[in-house]
């Protein structure tokens, strides 16, 4: 992917990862990008690097603008290795002694990742750096996405380099929001649901802080995906909406099944919910990726989880999903459990217990059906669906 001038003397110089499909367990159906930025001022400044293996793309992109050895300073907004993995080669190419700016926690975390004794310049929240015609301001954004994360803002150009925040795992020919339009929003939403959701309360505080500071934003440039220049407020407002996690009249019926009994229960409940005006569909855990399911969970008012009992426990994919969802800390959900069993039937109780741990509101002890649902069993599924529908907000 070629470099592009995004504002006068400010360039995107990152790399596209067209073929990645699994980003540490998160499915990326359309690849991703590792965005890095070059500011050609009196002090030539590189913001972030790329994942290990993509250094050549970055160095080649910089070379189209300036000799990489002329870069004066590097800013690392985030230690995670999709942005810092390229640092050793990049620092080696541009000069190991060049100043490397990062947050205080960035200094600590980069030092734990790399043995090189680079010329670290840890900065304070609100600290600034004059690079000639421009002044950069640093803003600590702890836990968005790691304790070391920070934003860098060009005061004069009103450009915010937002690291992971406002990103999307998407690689395409489009580089800006105005080129792709609303088609980018599902990618942004999935990224939020799977990466930033646990930090939703911090995001709301951060947005307040940015609003109070009166920071003007002409452009928001994240470290993944397209850059927001036509309407940066759109993604910021979306983050506020997603962070509030207001429940919709929507239910996700997640399940796995051995001999289709739990599946039949899931389908019966989804159908009954739909008849009650709830947006609901059954989702088979071996047919859908957990990260896509979490994207659906984001605004759902109810998550109904089904598992057959296998060897006195949960079906493994159900355990996997519950573990994943628990870590992402979704809020304001109603929960319920269901499943078919042969002789012991522990799975439903185990799901309910996990949902309770996640602070879901359980509206039923759970529905167990012995082997195969009959007419009475399906009636019980519809009744459980009715209870859930009654608890969901009307729209
Ligand atoms: Fe894109 Fe938290 O790294």
Coordinates of C-alpha atoms and ligand atoms in Angstrom, one line a residue, residues 23 78 80-83 145-146 164 169 191 195 223-224, ligand 1:
X23 CA -5.8 -11.5 14.8
X78 CA 1.2 2.0 22.1
X80 CA 1.3 -3.8 21.6
X81 CA 3.4 -5.6 19.0
X82 CA 1.2 -4.9 16.0
X83 CA 2.6 -1.3 16.4
X145 CA -6.0 -0.3 24.7
X146 CA -3.2 -1.1 27.1
X164 CA -6.1 1.7 18.7
X169 CA -9.6 -4.2 11.2
X191 CA -13.5 -3.7 16.6
X195 CA -11.2 -4.9 21.8
X223 CA -3.5 2.8 13.9
X224 CA -5.8 0.4 12.0
Ligands
LIG1 FE1 -3.5 -2.5 17.6 FE2 -3.6 -2.8 21.0 O1 -2.9 -2.9 19.3

